[in-house]
Coordinates of C-alpha atoms in Angstrom, one line a residue:
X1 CA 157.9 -49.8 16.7
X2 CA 160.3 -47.1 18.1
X3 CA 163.5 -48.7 16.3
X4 CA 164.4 -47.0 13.2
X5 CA 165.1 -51.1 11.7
X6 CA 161.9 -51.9 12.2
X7 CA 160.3 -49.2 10.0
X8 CA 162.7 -49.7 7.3
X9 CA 161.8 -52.9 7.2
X10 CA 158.2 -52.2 7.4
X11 CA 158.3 -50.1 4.6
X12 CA 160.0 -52.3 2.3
X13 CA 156.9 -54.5 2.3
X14 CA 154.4 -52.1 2.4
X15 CA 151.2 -51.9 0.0
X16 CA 150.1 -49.4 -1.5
X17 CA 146.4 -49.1 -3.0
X18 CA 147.0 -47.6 -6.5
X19 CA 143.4 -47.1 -7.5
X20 CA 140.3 -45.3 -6.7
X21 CA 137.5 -46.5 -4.5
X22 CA 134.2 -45.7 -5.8
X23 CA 131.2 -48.1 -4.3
X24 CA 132.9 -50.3 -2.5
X25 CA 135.7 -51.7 -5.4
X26 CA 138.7 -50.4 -7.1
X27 CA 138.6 -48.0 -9.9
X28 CA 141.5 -47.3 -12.0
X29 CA 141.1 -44.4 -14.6
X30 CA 138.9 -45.5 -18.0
X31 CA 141.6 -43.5 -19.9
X32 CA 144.2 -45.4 -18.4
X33 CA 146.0 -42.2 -16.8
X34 CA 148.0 -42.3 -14.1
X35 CA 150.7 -40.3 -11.3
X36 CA 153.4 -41.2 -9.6
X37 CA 154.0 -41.0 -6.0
X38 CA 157.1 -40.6 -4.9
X39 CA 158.8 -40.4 -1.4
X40 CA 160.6 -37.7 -0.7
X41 CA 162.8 -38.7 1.7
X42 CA 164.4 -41.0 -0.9
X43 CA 162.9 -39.8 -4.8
X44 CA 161.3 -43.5 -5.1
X45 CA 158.4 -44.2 -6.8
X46 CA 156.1 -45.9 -4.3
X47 CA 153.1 -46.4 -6.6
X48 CA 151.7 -44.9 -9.9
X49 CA 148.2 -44.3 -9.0
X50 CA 144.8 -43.8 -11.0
X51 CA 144.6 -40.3 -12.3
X52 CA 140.3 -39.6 -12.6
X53 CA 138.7 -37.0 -14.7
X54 CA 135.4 -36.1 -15.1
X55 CA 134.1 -39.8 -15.8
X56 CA 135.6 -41.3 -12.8
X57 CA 133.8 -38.1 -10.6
X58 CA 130.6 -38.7 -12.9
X59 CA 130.3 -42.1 -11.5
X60 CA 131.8 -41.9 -7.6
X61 CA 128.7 -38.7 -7.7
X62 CA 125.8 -41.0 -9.1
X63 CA 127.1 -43.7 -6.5
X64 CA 127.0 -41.5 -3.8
X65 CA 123.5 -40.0 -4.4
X66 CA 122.1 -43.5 -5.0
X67 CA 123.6 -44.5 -1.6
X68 CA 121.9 -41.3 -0.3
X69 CA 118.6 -41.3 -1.6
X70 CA 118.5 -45.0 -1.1
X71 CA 118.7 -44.6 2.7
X72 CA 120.8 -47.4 4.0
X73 CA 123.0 -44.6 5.9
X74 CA 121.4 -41.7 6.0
X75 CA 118.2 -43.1 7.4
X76 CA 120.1 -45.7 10.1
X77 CA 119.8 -44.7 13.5
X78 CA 122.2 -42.7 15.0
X79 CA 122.9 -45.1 17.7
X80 CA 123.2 -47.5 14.5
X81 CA 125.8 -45.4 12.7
X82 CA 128.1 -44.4 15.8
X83 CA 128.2 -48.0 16.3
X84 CA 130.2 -48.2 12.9
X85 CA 131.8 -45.2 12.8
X86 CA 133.4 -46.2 16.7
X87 CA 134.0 -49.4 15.2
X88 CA 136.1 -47.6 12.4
X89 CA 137.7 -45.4 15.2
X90 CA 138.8 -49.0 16.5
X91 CA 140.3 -50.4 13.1
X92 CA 142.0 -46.8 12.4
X93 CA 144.0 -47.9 15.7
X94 CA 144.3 -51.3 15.1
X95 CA 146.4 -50.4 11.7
X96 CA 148.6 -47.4 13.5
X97 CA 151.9 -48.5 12.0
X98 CA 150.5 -49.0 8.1
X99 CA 148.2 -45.7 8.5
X100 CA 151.5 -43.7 9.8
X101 CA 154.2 -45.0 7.5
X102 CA 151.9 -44.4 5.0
X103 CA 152.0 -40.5 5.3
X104 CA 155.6 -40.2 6.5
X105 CA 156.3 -42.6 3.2
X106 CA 154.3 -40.5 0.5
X107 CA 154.6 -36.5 2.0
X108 CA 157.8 -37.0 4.3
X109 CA 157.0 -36.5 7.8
X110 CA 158.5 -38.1 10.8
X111 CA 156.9 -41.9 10.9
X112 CA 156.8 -41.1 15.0
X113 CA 154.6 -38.1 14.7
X114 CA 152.5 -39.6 11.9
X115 CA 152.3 -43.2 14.7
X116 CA 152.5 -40.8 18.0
X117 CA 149.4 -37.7 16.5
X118 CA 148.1 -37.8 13.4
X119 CA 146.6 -41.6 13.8
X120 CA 145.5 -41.5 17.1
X121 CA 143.6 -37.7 16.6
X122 CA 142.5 -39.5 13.3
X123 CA 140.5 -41.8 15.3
X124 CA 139.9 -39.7 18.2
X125 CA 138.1 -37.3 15.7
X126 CA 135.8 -40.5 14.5
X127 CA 134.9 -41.4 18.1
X128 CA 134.1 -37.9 19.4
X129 CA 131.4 -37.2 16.5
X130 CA 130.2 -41.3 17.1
X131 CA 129.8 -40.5 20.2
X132 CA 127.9 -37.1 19.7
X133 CA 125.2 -38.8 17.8
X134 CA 122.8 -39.9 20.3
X135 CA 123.3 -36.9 22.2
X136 CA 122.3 -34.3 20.2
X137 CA 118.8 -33.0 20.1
X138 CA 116.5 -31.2 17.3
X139 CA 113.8 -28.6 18.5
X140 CA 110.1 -27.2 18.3
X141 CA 109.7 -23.7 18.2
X142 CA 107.5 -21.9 20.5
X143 CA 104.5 -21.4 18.2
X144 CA 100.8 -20.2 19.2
X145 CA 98.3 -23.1 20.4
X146 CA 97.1 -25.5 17.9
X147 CA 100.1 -25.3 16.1
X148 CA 103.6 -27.3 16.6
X149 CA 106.8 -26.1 14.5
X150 CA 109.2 -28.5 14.6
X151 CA 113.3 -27.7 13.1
X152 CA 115.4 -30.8 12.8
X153 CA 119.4 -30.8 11.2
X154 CA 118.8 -33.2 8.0
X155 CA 121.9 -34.2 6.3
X156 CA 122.9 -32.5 3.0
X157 CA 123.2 -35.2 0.5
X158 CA 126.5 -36.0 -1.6
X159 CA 130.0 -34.4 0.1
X160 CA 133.1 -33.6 -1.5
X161 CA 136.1 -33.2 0.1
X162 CA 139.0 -32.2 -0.5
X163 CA 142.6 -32.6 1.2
X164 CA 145.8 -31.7 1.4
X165 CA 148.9 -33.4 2.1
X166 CA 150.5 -31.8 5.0
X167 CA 148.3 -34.0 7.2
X168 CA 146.7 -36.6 5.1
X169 CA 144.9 -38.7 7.7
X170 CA 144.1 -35.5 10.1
X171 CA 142.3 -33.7 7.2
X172 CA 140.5 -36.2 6.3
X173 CA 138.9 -37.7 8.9
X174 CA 138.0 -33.8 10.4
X175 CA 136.0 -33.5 7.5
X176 CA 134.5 -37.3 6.9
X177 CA 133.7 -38.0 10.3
X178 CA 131.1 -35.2 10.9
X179 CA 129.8 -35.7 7.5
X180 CA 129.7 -39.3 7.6
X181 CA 128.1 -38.8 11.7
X182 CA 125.5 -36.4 10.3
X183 CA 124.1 -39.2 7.7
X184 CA 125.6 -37.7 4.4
X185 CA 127.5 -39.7 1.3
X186 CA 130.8 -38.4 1.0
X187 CA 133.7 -38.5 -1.8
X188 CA 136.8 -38.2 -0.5
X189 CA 139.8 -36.2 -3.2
X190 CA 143.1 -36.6 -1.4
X191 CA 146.3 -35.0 -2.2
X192 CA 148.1 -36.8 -5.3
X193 CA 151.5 -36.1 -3.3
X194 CA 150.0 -38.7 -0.3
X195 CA 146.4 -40.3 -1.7
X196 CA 147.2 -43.8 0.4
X197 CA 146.1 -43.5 4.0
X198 CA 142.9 -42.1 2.7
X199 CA 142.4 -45.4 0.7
X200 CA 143.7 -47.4 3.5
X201 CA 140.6 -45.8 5.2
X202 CA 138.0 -46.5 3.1
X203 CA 138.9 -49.8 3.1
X204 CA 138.5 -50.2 6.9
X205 CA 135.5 -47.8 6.7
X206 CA 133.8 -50.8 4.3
X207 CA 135.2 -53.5 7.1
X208 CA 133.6 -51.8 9.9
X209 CA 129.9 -51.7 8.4
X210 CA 129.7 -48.2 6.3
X211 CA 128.0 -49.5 3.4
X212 CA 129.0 -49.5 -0.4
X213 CA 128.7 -46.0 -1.9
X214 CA 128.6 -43.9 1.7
X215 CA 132.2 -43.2 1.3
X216 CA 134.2 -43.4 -1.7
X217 CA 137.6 -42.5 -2.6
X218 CA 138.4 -40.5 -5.9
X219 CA 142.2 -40.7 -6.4
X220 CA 143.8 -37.6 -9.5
X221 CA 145.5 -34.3 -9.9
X222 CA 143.3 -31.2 -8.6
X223 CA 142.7 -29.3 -11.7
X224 CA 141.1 -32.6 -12.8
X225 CA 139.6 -34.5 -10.5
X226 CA 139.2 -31.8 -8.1
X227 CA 137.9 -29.3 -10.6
X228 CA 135.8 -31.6 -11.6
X229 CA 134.2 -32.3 -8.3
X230 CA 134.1 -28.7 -8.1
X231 CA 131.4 -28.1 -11.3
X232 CA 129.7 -31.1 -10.5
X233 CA 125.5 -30.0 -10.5
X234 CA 124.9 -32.6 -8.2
X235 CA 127.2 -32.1 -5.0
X236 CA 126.0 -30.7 -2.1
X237 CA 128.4 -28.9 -0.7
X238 CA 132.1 -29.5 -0.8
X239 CA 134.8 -29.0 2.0
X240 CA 138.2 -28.2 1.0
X241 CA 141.4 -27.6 3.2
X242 CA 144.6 -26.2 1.2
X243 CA 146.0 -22.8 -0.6
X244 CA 144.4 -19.6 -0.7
X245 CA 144.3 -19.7 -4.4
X246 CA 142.7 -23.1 -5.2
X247 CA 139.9 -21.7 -2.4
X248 CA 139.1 -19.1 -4.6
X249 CA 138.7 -21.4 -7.6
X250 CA 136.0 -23.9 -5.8
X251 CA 134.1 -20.8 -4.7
X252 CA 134.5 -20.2 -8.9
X253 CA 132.8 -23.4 -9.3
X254 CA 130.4 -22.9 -7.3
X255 CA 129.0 -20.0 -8.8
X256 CA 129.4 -21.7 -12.6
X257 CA 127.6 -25.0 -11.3
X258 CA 125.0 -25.5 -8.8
X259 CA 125.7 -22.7 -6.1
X260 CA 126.8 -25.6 -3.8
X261 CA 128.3 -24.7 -0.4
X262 CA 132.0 -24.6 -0.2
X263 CA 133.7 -24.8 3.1
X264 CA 137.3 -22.9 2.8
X265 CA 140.2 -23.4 5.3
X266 CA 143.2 -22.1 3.4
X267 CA 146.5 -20.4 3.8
X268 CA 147.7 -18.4 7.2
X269 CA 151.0 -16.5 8.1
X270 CA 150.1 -16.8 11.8
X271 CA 152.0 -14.2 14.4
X272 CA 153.3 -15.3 17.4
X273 CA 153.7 -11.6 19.7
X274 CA 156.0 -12.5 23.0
X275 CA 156.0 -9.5 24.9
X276 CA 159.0 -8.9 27.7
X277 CA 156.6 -9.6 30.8
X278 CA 156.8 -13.2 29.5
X279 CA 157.9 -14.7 32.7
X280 CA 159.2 -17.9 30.7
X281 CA 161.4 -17.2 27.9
X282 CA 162.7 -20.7 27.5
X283 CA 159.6 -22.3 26.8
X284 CA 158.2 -19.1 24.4
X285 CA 161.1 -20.2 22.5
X286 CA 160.9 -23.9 22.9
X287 CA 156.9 -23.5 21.7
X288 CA 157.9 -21.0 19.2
X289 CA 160.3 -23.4 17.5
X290 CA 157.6 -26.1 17.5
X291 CA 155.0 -23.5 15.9
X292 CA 157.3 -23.1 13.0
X293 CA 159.8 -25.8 12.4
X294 CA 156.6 -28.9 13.7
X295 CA 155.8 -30.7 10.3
X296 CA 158.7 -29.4 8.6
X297 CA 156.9 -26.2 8.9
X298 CA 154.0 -27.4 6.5
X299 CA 151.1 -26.7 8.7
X300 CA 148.7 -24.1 7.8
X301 CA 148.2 -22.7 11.4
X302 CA 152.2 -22.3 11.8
X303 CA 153.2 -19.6 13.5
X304 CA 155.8 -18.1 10.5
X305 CA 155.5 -14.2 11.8
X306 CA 157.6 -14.1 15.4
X307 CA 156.5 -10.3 16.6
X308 CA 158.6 -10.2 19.8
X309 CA 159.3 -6.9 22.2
X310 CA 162.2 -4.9 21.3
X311 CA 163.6 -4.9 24.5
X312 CA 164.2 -9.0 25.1
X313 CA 164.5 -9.4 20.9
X314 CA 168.1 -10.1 20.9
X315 CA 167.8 -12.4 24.1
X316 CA 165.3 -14.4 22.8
X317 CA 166.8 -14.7 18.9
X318 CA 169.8 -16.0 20.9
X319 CA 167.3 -18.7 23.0
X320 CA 165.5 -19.6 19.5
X321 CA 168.9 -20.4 17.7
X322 CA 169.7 -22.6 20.6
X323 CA 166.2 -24.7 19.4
X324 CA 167.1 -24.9 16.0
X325 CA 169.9 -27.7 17.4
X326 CA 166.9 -30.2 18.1
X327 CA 164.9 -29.3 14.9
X328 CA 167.6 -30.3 12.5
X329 CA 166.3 -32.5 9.7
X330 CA 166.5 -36.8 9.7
X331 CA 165.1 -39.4 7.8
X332 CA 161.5 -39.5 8.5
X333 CA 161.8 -43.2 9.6
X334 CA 164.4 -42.4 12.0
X335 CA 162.2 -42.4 15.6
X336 CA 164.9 -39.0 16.5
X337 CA 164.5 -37.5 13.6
X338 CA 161.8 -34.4 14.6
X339 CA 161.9 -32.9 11.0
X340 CA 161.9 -34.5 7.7
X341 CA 161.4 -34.2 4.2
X342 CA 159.9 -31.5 2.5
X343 CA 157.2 -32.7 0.3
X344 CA 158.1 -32.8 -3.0
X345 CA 161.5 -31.1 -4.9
X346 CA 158.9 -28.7 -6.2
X347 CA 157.9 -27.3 -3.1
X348 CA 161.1 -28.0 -1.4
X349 CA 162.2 -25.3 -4.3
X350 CA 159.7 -22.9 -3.4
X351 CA 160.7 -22.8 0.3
X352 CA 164.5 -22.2 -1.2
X353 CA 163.0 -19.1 -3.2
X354 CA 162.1 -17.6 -0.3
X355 CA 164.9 -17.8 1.6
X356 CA 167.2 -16.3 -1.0
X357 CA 164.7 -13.9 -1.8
X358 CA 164.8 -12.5 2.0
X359 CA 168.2 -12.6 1.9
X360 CA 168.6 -10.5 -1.1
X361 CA 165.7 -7.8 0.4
X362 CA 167.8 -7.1 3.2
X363 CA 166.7 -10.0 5.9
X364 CA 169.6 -11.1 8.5
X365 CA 170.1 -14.6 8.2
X366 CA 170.8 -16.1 11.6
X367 CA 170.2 -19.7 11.5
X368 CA 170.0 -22.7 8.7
X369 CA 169.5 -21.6 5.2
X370 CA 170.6 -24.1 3.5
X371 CA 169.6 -28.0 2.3
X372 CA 170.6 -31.4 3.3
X373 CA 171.4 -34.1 1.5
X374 CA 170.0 -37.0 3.1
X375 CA 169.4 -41.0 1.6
X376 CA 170.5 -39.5 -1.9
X377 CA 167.1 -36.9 -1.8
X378 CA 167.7 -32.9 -1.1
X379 CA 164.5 -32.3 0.3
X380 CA 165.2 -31.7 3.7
X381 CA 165.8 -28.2 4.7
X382 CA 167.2 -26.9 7.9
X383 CA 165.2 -24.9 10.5
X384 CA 165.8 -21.4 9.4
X385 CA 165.5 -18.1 11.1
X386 CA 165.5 -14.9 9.7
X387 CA 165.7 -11.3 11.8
X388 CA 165.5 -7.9 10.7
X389 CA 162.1 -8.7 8.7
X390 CA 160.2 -5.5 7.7
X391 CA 156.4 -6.0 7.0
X392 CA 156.7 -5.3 3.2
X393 CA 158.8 -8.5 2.8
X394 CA 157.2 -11.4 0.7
X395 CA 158.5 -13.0 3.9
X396 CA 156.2 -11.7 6.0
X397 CA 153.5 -11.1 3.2
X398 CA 153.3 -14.9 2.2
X399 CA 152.9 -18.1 3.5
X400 CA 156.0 -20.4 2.8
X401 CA 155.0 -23.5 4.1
X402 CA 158.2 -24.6 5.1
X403 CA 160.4 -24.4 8.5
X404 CA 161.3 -20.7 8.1
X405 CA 160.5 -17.7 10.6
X406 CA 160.1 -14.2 10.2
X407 CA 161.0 -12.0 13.0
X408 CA 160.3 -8.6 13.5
X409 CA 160.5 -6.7 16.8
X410 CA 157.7 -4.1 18.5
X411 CA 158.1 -1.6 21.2
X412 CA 154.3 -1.0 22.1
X413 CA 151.1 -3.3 22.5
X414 CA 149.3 -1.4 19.8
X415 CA 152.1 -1.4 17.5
X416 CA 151.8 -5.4 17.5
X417 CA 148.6 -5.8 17.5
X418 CA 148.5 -3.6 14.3
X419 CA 151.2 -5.6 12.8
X420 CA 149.6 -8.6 13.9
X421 CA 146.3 -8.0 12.1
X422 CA 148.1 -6.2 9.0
X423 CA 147.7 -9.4 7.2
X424 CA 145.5 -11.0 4.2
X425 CA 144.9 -14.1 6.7
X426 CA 143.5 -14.4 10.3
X427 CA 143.5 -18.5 10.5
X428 CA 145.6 -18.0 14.0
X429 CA 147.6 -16.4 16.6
X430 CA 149.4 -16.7 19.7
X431 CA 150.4 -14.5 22.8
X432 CA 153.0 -15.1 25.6
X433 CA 152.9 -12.5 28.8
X434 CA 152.1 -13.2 32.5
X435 CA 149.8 -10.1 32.6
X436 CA 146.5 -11.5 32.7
X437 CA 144.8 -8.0 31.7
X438 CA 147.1 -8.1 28.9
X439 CA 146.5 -11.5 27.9
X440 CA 142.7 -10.8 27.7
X441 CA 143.4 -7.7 25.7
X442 CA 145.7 -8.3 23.3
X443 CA 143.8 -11.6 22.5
X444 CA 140.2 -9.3 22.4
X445 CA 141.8 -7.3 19.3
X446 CA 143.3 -9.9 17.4
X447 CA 142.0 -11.2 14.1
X448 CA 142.2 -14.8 14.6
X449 CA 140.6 -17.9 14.3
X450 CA 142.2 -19.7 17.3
X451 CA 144.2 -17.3 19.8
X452 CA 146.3 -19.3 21.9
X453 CA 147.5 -17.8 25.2
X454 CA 151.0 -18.9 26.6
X455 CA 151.1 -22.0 24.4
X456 CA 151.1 -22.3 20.5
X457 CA 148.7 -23.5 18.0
X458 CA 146.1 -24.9 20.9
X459 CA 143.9 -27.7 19.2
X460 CA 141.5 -30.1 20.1
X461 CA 138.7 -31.5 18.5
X462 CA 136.6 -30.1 20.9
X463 CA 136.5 -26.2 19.9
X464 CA 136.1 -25.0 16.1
X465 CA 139.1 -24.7 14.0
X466 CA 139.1 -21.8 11.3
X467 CA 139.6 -18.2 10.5
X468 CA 139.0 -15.4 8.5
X469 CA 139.7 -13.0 5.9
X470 CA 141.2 -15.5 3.2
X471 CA 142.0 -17.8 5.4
X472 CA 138.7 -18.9 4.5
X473 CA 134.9 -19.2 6.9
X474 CA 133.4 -22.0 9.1
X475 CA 134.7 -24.5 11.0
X476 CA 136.3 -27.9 11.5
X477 CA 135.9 -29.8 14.7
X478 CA 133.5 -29.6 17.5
X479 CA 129.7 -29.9 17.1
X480 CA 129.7 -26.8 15.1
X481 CA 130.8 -28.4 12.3
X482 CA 127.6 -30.3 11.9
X483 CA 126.8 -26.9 10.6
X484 CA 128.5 -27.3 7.1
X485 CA 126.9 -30.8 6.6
X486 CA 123.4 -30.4 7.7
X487 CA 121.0 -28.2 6.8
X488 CA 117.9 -26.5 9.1
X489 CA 114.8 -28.2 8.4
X490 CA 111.2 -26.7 9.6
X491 CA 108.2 -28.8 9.7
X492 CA 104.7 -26.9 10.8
X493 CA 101.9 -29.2 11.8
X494 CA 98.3 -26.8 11.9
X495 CA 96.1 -28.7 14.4
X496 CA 92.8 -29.3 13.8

């Protein structure tokens, strides 16, 4: 599994599910409409899947409230339902290698990281919340005698979701396994750039007992089938990681449909302040180059702003070019390769924008720059580094989503803070100093979802994930994202 043979091989027989999933069979679009998915490591087609509109949503929605209001889910124990969502847990494990070539095939990534994170936190995520199910407790309020006030978390009803395709598995099991857990009936939008490990799932999520209808898979472009999940009266509430932008059209929905909830966690230019009583420069820069250039720099928490003290910035530029030599961009199947492809050529493009755009506004180019031509495909861009970065840049405005850093030094504490939280985001941020008053202080001040402290990007499924500003509100992961998929419930009994 670690020999790059082996995955070529592997992917040359791979399957790939080309049609939706809605009750428990495959769905291909009434109007016969479909996309193509190509890999960007090579500019293959792997699969022209079913592109839904409206009727395909119609009918996954009236599926999923008759599985609802039926009860076969939502009113099974909890023991009952962790059962089958640990049993899930189990399967996502048992098809590791299919689950991660099928994201580093469709969106690029490096098949190890897809084999070695994404599918093991993937099923991680489903046993955590399993296991939180029969541990979790509802509560009566302190009420006068002869009265008892009982408030219980009931699920919501019908869940959308929608994913990106940065991490296709991740993303979706953050926001299905907590839905699912909580007794809800969920439709699943992924990506069209990487829709397969989604269906792979709800495949194994039928194997493993989650009956027909609970979970179903609508495959299509966002301004259709995600649009149209979007206006749809009779969804609940609806989840949605990805840009800033498409954020601000499901909150539009919303407001021209039902009033559902929406649950934004969209775009972030996270800063990364390393100030010169960082005791440990080589791993700043080490964990600084993994904040930026992990993913091909296609992760919404990167850390794309580098804010570093002016009198170590030329030291520590110097230790950062040094990284870029172990960030250099391989074919995803390639177990050494620790970049890969960009998505798609169309964001691949964008990325290249922004480069020559920062050059031409002044920017000091100091590392990569440029594409690589790899397998015949030119999505693979090298890990890029750009100094002399002023604050009115579109390269420190804007989130590329790609393996470029801004860097832009500070002389005081206050002056990086304020740069720090000069922003339209506040998803996440990181410090790096050895003075633990600082530390607490700096981290205190900072508008931030997630402040990690002598690391980068600190993560477990444990503690919430989420910011502010436009970054979006509420939170993936830990028991406080029961909150977006339950609502409070109060039940007053008068004794008589």
């Amino acid at each position: 599994m670690t020999d790059f043979e082996h995955w070529q091989q592997r992917g040359g027989h791979q399957r790939f599910i080309d049609a939706a999933l809605i009750a428990g069979r495959p769905h291909q679009a009434r109007n016969g409409k479909t996309f193509a998915v190509i890999n960007p490591a090579t500019n293959a087609v792997l699969a022209n899947v079913a592109a839904c509109s409206d009727t395909e949503v119609d009918l996954a929605v009236s599926v999923a409230r008759k599985s609802f209001e039926s009860g076969p889910w939502a009113r099974m124990q909890p023991k009952e339902r962790k059962a089958i969502l640990l049993r899930l847990s189990e399967l996502i494990l048992a098809h590791r290698e299919e689950l991660a070539l099928l994201d580093s095939l469709s969106m690029g990534k490096p098949v190890m990281d897809a084999y070695s994170i994404d599918v093991p936190g993937a099923a991680h995520v489903f046993a955590w919340y399993a296991e939180s199910l029969d541990k979790l407790y509802d509560q009566v309020a302190p009420t006068g005698p002869g009265t008892l006030a009982t408030i219980t978390r009931v699920p919501l009803g019908v869940i959308a979701a929608v994913v990106p395709w940065n991490f296709p598995l991740d993303m979706a099991a953050w926001k299905l396994a907590p839905a699912l857990a909580a007794g809800n009936s969920v439709i699943l939008k992924p990506a069209e750039q990487s829709p397969f490990s989604a269906l792979r799932m709800a495949e194994l999520a039928l194997e493993a007992g989650v009956p027909e209808g609970v979970f179903n898979v609508v495959t299509g472009l966002g301004e259709q089938a995600g649009r149209a999940l979007g206006l749809h009266p009779d969804v609940d509430a609806l989840a949605f990681t990805g840009s800033t932008q498409v954020g601000k059209y499901f909150m539009q929905y919303a407001a021209q449909s039902n009033l559902k909830q929406v649950w934004l966690e969209c775009g972030g230019k996270s800063p990364n302040l390393v100030f010169a009583d960082c005791q440990d420069l080589d791993l700043a820069a080490e964990k600084a180059a993994f904040g930026i250039f992990f993913n091909q720099g296609e992760v919404c928490s990167a850390n794309s702003r580098l804010l570093v003290q002016r009198s170590i910035h030329d030291e520590f530029v110097e230790r950062l070019i040094e990284q870029t030599r172990h960030w250099q961009p391989g074919d995803p199947l390639n177990p050494a390769s620790r970049m890969g492809a960009i998505v798609d050529a169309n964001q691949a493009a964008r990325v290249m924008e922004y480069i020559t755009e920062a050059s031409a506004s002044g920017a000091r180019l100091v590392a990569g720059g440029d594409r690589v031509v790899i397998n015949g495909s030119n999505n693979f861009i090298q890990p890029t580094l750009f100094t002399h970065v002023t604050r009115d840049m579109r390269l420190s405005r804007e989130e590329v989503f790609g393996p470029v850093l801004a860097i832009t030094p500070f002389d005081t504490e206050d002056e990086a803070v304020q740069m720090a939280n000069d922003h339209i985001y506040g998803l996440a941020a990181s410090v790096w100093s050895d003075d633990l008053n600082r530390a607490h202080r700096v981290a205190s001040r900072l508008n931030a979802g997630t402040v990690s402290v002598n690391t980068v990007d600190a993560l477990d499924v444990t503690v919430p994930f989420g910011g502010g500003k436009q970054s979006g509100f509420g939170r993936d992961l830990s028991l406080h994202s029961f909150d977006k998929y339950t609502q409070l419930k109060t039940t007053w009994f008068q004794l008589r």
